mmCIF file of C-alpha atoms in Angstrom:
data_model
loop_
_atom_site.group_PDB
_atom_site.id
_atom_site.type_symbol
_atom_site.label_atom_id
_atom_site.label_comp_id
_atom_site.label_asym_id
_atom_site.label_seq_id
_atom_site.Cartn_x
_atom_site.Cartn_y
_atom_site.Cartn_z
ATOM 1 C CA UNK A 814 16.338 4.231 13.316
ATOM 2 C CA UNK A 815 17.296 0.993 14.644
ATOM 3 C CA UNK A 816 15.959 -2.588 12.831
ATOM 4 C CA UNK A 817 15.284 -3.730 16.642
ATOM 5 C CA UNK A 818 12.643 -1.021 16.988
ATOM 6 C CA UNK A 819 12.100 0.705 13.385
ATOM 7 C CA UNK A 820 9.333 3.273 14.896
ATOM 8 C CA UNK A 821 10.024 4.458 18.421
ATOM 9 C CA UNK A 822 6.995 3.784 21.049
ATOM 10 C CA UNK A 823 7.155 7.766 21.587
ATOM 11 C CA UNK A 824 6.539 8.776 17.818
ATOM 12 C CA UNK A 825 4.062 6.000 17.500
ATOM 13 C CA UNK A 826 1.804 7.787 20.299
ATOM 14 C CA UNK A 827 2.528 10.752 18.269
ATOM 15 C CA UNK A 828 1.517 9.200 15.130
ATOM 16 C CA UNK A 829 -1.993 7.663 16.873
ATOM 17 C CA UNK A 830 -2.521 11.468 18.835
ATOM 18 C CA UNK A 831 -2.352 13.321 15.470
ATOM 19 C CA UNK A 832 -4.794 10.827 13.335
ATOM 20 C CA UNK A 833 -8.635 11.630 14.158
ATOM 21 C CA UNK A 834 -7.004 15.264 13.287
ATOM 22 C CA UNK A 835 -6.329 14.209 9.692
ATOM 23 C CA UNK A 836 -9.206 12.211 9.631
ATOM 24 C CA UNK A 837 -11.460 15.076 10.887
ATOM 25 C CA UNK A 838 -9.552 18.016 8.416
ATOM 26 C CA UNK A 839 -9.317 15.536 5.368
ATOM 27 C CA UNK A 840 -5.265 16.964 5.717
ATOM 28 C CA UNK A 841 -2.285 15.214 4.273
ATOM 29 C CA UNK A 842 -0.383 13.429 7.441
ATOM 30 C CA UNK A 843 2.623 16.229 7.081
ATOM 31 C CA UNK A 844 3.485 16.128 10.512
ATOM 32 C CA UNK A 845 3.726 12.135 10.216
ATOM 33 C CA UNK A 846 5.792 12.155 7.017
ATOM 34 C CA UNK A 847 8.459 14.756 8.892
ATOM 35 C CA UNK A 848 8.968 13.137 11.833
ATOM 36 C CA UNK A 849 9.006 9.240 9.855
ATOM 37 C CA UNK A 850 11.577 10.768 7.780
ATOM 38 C CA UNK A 851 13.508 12.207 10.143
ATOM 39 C CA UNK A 852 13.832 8.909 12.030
ATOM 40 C CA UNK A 853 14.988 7.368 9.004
ATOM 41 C CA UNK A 854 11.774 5.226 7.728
ATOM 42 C CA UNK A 855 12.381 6.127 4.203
ATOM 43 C CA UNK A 856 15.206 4.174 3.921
ATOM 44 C CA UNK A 857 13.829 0.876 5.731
ATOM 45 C CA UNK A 858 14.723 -1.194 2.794
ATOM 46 C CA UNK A 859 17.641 1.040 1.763
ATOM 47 C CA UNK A 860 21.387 -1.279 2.126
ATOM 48 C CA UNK A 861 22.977 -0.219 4.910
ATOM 49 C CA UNK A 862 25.866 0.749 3.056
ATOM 50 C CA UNK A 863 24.114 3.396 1.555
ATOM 51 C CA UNK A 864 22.832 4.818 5.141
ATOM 52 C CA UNK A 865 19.431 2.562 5.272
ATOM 53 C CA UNK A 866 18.313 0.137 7.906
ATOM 54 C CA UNK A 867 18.907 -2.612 5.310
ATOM 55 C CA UNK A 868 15.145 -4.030 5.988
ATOM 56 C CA UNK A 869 13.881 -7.269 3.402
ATOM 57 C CA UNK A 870 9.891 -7.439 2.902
ATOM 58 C CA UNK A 871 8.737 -9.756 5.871
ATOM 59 C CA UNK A 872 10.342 -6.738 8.234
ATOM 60 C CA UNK A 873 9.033 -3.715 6.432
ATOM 61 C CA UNK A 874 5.984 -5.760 6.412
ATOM 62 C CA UNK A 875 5.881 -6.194 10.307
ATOM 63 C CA UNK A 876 6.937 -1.979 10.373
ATOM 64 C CA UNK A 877 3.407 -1.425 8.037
ATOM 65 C CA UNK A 878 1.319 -3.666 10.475
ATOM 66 C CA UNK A 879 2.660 -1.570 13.786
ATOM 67 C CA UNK A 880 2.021 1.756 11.706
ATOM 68 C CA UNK A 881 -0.981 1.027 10.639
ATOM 69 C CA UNK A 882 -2.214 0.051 14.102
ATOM 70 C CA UNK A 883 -1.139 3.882 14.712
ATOM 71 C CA UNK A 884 -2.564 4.991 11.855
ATOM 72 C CA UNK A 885 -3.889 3.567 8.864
ATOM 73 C CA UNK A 886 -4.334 6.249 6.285
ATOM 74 C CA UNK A 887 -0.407 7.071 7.420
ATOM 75 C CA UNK A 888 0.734 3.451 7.168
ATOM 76 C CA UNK A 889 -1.141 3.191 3.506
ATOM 77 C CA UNK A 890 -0.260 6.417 2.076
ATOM 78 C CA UNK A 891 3.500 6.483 2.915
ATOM 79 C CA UNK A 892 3.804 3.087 2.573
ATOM 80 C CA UNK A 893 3.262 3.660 -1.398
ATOM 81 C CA UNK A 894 7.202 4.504 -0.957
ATOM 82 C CA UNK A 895 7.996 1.508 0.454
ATOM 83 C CA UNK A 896 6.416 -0.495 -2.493
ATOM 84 C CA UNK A 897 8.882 1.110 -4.552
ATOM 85 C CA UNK A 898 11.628 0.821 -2.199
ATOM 86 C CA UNK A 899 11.360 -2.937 -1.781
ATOM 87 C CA UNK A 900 9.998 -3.437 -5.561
ATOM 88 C CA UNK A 901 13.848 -2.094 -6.305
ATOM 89 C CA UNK A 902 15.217 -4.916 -3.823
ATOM 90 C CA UNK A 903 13.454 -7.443 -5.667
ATOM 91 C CA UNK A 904 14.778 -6.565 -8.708
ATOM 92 C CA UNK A 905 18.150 -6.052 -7.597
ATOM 93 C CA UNK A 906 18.333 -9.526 -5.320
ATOM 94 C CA UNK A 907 17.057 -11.213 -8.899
ATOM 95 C CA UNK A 908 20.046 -9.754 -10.707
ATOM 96 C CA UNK A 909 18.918 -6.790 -12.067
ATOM 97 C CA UNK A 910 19.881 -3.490 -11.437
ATOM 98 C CA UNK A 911 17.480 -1.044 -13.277
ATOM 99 C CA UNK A 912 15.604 0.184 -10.183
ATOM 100 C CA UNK A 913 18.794 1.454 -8.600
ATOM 101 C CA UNK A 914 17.438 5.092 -8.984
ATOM 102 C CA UNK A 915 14.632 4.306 -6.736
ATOM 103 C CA UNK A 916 16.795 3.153 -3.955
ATOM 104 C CA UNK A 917 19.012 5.932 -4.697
ATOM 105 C CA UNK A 918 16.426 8.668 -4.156
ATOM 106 C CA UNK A 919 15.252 6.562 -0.682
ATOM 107 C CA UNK A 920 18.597 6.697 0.430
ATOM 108 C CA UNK A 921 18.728 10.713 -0.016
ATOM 109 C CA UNK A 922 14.947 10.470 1.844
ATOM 110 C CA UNK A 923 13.269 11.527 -1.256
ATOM 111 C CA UNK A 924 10.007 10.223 -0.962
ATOM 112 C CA UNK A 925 8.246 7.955 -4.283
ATOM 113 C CA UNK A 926 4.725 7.826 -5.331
ATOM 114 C CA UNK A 927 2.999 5.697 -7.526
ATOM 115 C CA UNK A 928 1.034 7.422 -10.794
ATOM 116 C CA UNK A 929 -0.190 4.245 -12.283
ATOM 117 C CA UNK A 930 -4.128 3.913 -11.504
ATOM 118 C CA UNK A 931 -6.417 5.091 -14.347
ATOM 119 C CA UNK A 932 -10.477 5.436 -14.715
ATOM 120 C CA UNK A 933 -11.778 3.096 -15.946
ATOM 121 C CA UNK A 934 -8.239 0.513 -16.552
ATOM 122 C CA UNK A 935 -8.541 -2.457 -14.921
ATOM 123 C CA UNK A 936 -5.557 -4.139 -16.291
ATOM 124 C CA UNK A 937 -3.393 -2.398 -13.640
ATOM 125 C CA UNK A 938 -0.148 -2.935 -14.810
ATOM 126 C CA UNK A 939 -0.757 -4.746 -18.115
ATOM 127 C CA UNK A 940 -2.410 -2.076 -20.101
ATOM 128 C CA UNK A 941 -2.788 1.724 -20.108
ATOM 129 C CA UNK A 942 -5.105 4.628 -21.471
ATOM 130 C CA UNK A 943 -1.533 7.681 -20.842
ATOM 131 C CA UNK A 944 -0.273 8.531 -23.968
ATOM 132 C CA UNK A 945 3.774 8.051 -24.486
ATOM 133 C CA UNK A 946 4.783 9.525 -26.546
ATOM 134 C CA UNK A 947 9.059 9.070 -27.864
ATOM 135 C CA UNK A 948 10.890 12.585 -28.040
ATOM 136 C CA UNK A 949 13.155 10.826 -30.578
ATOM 137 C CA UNK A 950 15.801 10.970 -28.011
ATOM 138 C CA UNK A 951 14.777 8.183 -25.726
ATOM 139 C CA UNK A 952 12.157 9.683 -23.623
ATOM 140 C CA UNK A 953 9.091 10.492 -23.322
ATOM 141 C CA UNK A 954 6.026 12.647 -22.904
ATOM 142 C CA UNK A 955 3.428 10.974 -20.964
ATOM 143 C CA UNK A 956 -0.447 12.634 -20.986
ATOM 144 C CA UNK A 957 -3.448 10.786 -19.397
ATOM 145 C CA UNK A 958 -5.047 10.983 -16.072
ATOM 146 C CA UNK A 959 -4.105 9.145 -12.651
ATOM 147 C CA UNK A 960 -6.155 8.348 -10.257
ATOM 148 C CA UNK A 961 -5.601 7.768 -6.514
ATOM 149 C CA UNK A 962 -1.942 8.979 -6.505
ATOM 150 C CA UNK A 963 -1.294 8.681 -2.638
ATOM 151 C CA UNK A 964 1.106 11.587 -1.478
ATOM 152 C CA UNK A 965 0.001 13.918 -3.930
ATOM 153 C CA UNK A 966 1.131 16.765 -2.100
ATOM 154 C CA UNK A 967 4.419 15.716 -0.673
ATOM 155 C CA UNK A 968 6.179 13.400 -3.239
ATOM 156 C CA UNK A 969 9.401 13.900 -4.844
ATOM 157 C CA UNK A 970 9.380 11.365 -6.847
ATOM 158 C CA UNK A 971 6.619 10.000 -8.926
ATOM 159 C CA UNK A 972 6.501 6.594 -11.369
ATOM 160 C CA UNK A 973 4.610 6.737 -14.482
ATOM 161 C CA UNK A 974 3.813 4.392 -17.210
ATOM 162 C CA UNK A 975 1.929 4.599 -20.752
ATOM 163 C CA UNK A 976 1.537 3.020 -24.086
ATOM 164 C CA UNK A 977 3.688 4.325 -26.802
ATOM 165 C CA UNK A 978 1.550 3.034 -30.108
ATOM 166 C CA UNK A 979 4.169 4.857 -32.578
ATOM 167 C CA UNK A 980 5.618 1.544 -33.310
ATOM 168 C CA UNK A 981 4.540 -1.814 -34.824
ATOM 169 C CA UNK A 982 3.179 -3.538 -32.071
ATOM 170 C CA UNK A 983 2.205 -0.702 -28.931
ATOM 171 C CA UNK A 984 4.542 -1.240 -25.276
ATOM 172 C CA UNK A 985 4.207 0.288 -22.288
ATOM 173 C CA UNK A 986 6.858 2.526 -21.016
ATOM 174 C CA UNK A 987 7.649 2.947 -17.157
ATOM 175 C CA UNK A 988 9.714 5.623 -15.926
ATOM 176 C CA UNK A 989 10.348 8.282 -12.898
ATOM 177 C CA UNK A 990 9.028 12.007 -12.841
ATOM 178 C CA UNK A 991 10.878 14.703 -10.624
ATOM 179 C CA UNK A 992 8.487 17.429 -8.692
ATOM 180 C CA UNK A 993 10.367 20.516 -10.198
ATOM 181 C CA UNK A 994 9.852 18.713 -13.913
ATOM 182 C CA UNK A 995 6.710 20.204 -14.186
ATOM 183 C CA UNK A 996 3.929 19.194 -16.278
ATOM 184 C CA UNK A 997 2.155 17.594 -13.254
ATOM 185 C CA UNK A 998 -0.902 18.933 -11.932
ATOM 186 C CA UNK A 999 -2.947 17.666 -8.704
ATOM 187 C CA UNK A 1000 -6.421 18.084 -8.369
ATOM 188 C CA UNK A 1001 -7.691 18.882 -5.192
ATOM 189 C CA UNK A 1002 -10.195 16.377 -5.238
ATOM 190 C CA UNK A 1003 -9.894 13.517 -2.170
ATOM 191 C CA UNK A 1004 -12.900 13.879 -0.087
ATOM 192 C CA UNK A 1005 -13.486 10.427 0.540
ATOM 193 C CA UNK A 1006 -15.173 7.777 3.430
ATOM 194 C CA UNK A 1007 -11.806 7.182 5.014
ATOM 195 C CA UNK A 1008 -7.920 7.136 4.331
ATOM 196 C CA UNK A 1009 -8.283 10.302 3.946
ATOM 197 C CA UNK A 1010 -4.912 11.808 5.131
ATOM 198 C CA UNK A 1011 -3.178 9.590 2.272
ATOM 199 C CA UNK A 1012 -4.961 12.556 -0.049
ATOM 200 C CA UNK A 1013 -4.523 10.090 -3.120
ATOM 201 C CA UNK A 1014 -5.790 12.704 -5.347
ATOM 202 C CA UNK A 1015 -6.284 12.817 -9.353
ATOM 203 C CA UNK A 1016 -3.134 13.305 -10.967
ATOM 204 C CA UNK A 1017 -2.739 15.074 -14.745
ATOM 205 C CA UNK A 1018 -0.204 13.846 -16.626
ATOM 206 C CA UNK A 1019 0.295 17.056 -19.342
ATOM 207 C CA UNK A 1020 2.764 16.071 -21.343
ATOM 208 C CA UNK A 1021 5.310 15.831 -18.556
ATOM 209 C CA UNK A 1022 8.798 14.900 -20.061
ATOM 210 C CA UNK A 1023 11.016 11.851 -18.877
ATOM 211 C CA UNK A 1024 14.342 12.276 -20.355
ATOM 212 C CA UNK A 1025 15.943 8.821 -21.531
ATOM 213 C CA UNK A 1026 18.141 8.406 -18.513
ATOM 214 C CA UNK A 1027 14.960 8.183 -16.397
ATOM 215 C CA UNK A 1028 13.189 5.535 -18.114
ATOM 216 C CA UNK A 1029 13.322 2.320 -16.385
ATOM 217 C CA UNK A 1030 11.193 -0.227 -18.807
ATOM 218 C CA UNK A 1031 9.436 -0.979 -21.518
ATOM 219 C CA UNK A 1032 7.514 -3.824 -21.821
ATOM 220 C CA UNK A 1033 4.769 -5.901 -24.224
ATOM 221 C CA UNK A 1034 0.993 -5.125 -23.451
ATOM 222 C CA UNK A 1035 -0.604 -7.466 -21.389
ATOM 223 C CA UNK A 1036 -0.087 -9.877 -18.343
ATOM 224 C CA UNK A 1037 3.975 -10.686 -18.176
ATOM 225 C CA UNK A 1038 6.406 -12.171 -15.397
ATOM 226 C CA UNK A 1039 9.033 -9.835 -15.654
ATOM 227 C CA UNK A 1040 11.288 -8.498 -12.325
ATOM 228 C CA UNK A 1041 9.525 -4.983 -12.473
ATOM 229 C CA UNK A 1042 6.133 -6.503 -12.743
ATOM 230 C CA UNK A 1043 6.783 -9.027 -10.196
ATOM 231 C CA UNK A 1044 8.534 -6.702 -7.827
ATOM 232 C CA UNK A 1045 5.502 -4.044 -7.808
ATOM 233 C CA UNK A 1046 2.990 -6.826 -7.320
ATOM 234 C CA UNK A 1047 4.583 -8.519 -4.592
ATOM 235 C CA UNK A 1048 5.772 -5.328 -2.751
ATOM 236 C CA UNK A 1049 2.099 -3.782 -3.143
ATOM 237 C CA UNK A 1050 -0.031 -6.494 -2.541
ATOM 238 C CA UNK A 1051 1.779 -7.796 0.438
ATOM 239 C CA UNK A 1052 2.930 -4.236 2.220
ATOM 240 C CA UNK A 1053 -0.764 -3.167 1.638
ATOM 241 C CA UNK A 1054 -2.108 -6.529 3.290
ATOM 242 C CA UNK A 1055 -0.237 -5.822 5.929
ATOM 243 C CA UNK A 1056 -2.072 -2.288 6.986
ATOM 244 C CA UNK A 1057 -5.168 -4.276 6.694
ATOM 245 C CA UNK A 1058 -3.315 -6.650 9.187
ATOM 246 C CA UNK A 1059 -2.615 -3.842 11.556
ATOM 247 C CA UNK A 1060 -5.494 -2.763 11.368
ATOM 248 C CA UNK A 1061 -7.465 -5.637 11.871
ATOM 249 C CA UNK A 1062 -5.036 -6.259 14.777
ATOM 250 C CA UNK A 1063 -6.289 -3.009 16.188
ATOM 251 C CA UNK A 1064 -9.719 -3.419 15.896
ATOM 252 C CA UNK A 1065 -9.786 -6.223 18.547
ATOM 253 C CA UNK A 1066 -7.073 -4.312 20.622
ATOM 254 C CA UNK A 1067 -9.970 -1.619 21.078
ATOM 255 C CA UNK A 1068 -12.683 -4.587 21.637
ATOM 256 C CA UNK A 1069 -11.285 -6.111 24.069
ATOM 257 C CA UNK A 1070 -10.432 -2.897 25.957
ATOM 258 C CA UNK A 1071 -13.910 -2.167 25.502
ATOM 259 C CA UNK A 1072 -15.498 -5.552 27.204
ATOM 260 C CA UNK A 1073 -12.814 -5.432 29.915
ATOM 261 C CA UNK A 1074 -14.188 -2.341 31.366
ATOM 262 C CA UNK A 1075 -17.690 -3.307 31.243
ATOM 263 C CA UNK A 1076 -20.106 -4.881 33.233
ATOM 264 C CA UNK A 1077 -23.995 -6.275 33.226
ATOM 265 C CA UNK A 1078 -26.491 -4.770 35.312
ATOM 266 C CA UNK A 1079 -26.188 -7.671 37.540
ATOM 267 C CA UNK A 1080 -22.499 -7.228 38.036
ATOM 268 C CA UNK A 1081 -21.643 -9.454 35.448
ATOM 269 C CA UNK A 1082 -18.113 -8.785 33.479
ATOM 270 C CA UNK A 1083 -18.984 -8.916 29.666
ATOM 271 C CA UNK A 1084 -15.480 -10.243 29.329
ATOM 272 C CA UNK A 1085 -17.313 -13.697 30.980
ATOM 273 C CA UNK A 1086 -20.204 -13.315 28.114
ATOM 274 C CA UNK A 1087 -19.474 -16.145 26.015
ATOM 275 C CA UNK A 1088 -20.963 -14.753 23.512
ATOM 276 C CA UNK A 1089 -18.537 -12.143 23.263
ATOM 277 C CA UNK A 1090 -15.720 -14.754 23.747
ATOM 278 C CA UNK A 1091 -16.644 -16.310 21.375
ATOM 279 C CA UNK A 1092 -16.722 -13.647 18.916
ATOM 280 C CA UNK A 1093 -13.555 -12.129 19.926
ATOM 281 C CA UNK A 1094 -11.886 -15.617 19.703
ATOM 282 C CA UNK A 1095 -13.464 -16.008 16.153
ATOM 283 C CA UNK A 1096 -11.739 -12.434 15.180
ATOM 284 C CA UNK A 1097 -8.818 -13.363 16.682
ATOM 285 C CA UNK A 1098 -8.361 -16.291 14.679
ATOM 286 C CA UNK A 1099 -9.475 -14.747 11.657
ATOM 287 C CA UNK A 1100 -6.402 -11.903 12.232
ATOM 288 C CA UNK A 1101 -3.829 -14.858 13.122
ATOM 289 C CA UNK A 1102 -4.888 -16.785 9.395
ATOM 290 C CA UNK A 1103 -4.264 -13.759 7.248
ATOM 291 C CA UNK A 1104 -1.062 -12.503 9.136
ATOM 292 C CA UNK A 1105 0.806 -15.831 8.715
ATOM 293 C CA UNK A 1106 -0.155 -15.434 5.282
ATOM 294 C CA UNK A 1107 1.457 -11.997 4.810
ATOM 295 C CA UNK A 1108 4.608 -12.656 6.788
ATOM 296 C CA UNK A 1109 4.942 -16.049 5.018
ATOM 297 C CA UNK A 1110 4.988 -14.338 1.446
ATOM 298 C CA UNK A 1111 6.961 -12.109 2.086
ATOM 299 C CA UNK A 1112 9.584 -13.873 3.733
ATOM 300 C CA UNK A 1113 9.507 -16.180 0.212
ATOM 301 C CA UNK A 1114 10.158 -12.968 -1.827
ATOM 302 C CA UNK A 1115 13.076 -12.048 0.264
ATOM 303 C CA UNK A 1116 13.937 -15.607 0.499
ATOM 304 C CA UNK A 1117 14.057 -15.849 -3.413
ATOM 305 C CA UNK A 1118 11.548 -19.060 -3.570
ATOM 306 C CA UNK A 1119 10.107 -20.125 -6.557
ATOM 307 C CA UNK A 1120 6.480 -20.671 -6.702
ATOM 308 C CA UNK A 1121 6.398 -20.330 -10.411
ATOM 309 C CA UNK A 1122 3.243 -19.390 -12.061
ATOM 310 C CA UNK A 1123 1.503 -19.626 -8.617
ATOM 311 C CA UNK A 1124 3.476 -16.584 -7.308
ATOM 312 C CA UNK A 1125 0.556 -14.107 -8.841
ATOM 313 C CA UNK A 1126 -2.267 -16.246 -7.559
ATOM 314 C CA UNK A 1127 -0.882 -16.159 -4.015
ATOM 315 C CA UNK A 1128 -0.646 -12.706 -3.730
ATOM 316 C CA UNK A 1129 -3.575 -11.290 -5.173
ATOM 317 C CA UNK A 1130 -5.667 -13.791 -3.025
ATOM 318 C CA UNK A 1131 -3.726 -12.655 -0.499
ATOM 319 C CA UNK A 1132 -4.209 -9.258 -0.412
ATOM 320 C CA UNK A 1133 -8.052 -9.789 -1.160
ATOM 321 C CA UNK A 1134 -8.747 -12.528 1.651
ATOM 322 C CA UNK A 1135 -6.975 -9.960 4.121
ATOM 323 C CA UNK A 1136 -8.952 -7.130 2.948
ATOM 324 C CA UNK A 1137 -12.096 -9.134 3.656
ATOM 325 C CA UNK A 1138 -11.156 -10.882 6.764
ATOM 326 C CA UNK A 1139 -10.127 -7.009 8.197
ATOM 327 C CA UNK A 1140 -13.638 -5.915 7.267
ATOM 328 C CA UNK A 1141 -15.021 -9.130 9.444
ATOM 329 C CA UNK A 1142 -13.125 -8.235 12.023
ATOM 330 C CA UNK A 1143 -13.719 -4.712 12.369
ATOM 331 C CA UNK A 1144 -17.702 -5.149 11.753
ATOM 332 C CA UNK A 1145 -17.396 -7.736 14.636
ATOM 333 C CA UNK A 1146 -15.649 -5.273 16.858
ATOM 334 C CA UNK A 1147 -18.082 -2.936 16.457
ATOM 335 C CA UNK A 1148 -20.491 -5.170 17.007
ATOM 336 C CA UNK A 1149 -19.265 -6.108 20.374
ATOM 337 C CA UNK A 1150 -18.328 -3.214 21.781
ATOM 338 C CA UNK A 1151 -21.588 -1.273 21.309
ATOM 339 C CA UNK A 1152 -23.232 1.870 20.863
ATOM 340 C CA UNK A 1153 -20.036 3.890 22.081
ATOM 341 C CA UNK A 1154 -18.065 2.277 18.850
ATOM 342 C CA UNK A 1155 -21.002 4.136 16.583
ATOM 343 C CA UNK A 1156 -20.000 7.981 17.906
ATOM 344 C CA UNK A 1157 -18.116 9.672 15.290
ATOM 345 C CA UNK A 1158 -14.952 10.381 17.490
ATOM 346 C CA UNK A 1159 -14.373 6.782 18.363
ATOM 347 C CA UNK A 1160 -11.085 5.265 16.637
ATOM 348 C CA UNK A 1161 -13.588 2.258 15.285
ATOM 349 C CA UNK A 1162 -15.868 3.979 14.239
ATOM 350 C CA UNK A 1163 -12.709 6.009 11.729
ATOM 351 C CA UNK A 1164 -11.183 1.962 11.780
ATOM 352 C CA UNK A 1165 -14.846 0.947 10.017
ATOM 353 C CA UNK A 1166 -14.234 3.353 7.616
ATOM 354 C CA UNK A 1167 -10.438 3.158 6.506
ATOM 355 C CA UNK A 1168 -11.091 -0.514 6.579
ATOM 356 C CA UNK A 1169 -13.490 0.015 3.764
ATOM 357 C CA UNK A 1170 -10.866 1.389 1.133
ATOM 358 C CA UNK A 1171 -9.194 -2.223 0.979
ATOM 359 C CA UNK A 1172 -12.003 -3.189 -1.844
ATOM 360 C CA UNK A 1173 -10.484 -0.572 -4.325
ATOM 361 C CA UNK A 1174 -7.038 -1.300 -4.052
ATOM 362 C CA UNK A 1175 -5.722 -3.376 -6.915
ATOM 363 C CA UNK A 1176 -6.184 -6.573 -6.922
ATOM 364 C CA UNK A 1177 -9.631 -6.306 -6.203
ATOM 365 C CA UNK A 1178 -11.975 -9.276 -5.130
ATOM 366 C CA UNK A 1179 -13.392 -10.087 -8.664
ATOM 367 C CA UNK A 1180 -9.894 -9.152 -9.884
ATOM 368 C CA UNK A 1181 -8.000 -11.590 -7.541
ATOM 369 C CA UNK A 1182 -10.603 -14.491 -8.226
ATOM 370 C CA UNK A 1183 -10.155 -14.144 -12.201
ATOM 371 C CA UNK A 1184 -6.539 -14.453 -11.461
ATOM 372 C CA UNK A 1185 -6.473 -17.639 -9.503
ATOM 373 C CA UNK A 1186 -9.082 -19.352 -11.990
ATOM 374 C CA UNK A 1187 -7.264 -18.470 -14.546
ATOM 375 C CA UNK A 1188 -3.983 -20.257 -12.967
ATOM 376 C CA UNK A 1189 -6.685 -23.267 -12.391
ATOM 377 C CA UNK A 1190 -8.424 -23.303 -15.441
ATOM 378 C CA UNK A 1191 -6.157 -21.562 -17.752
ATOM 379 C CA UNK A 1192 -7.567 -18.685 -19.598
ATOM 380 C CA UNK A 1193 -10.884 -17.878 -21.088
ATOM 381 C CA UNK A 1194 -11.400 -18.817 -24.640
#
């Protein structure tokens, strides 16, 4: 897979050909994930020294958007790997090196999951309701429930993180689990509105052991800025932006295909409604504000800038503006285009519901806006 074109044009049409399929079957995108990994995208951000294409953030960001304008439950769900993947690059380009397993296992296209949502845990990262419990050896036997774990039925490698309370004060311990560990248990529970070929299904954690050499960090409860937590947040929020991005990008691909083959009764083009100009114009500009936001992130992760304590701000506004703006956009598309857009096999009518899933993914809208009043205001109380 070459960095000039990550994703051939032929696998792409592939990609797009096989979605409504997914969508239709609520099927994981195996086909997708065989042919991606044959081409080499697990190891986008993997050195090239170690057989990867050697991509930075901004670039695996611009590979999501062109995915995702393929396919969006694809893009989001396999993506998850390429959180991790890049997560590890952050880490290593700020001088540490304990995420060198996770580029390790891209490198021999093992693909990563995340198993860090929980019911009902809000605090993301900060705070967990899995039990971890210390083997006395240095690892650990982690029991709770995970929710949305995309790639549920294809990962080989899956992150997990609980609170050991055995000590004085509790921490919360990250580490890797291996598919043939056991101990791991899927329910087959994703029937959702859309994504629905990420299957991002409940996970059980029951009592699955980490030995020591697989335990990556272990960290105080509550909000921190250290390389793991700031290499997951910036990887997630900005490589899920950028499906939104894609999407978004699609959406007024479609509409203006749409009003370019259409005319008024009186012979009118609807492409010279200005109306409709108008509105495609608005979503345009809408789709150019949040993409320079994305790329220009990014490219400060790779590029090592320092925004301080406005680094978490950024990019859980970020990922929440996009989210909305992609909703906009879509709605507006649909709008334009017409009745046709409503049938159940049109792509906008499955864009209007993948588009939907943004408002779930952490950091949420209420969850974004606490953050950046809280870097305004300072906390409450």
């Amino acid at each position: 897979m070459s960095t000039a074109n990550p994703i051939p044009a032929d696998l792409l049409q592939r990609i797009a050909a096989r979605a409504p399929g997914y969508d239709t079957a609520n099927a994981f995108c195996v086909e997708d994930l065989d042919e991606l990994r044959a081409a080499g995208y697990l190891r986008l951000g993997v050195p090239s020294e170690q057989g990867g294409s050697d991509l930075g953030l901004r670039a695996t960001a611009a590979v999501q958007r062109t995915l995702a304008q393929a396919a969006p439950a694809t893009a989001l769900g396999l993506g998850m790997h390429q959180v991790w993947v890049q997560a590890a690059r952050a880490v290593r380009a700020r001088g540490e090196s304990f995420l060198q397993a996770v580029t390790d296992h891209a490198a021999d296209d093992h693909l990563l999951a995340f198993g860090v949502s929980e019911p009902g845990n809000d605090a993301v990262l900060f705070d967990s309701l899995t039990r971890a419990e210390p083997d006395g050896d240095g690892g650990y036997r982690f029991t709770g429930t995970k929710v949305s774990t995309s790639l549920a039925p294809a990962w080989d490698v899956l992150s997990v993180f609980g609170k050991d309370t055995s000590g004085p004060e509790p921490v919360l311990v990250h580490g890797f689990v291996l598919r043939s560990d056991g101990g791991v248990r899927h329910l087959d529970d994703w029937d959702v509105l859309g994504m629905r070929a990420t299957q991002s299904r409940t996970t059980l954690l029951e009592g699955v052991h980490v030995p020591a050499g697989r335990i990556v960090r272990t960290l105080p409860v509550g909000p921190n800025q250290d390389p793991l937590t700031f290499g997951v947040f910036a990887a997630f929020e900005l490589l899920v932006a950028a499906v939104y991005v894609g999407i978004a990008e699609r959406a007024v691909q479609l509409a203006v295909a749409a009003v370019r083959e259409r005319t008024a009764l009186d012979g009118t083009p609807r492409s010279s409604d200005p109306d409709v100009r108008r509105a495609l114009a608005d979503a345009q500009g809408a789709v150019d504000a949040v993409a320079l936001q994305v790329d220009t992130l990014a490219r400060d992760v790779d590029d090592l800038v320092d925004h301080g304590p406005r680094w978490f701000p950024l990019l859980v506004g970020t990922k929440a503006r996009t989210v909305d703006a992609t909703q906009r956009v879509v709605d507006e598309a649909l709008r334009v285009v017409g009745g046709s857009a409503y049938r159940a096999g049109s792509e906008l009518a499955r864009l209007a519901r993948d588009v939907r899933a943004g408002q779930y993914h952490p950091s949420t809208r209420d969850s974004a806006a606490r953050t950046i009043a809280a870097g305004l205001l300072g906390p409450v109380g």
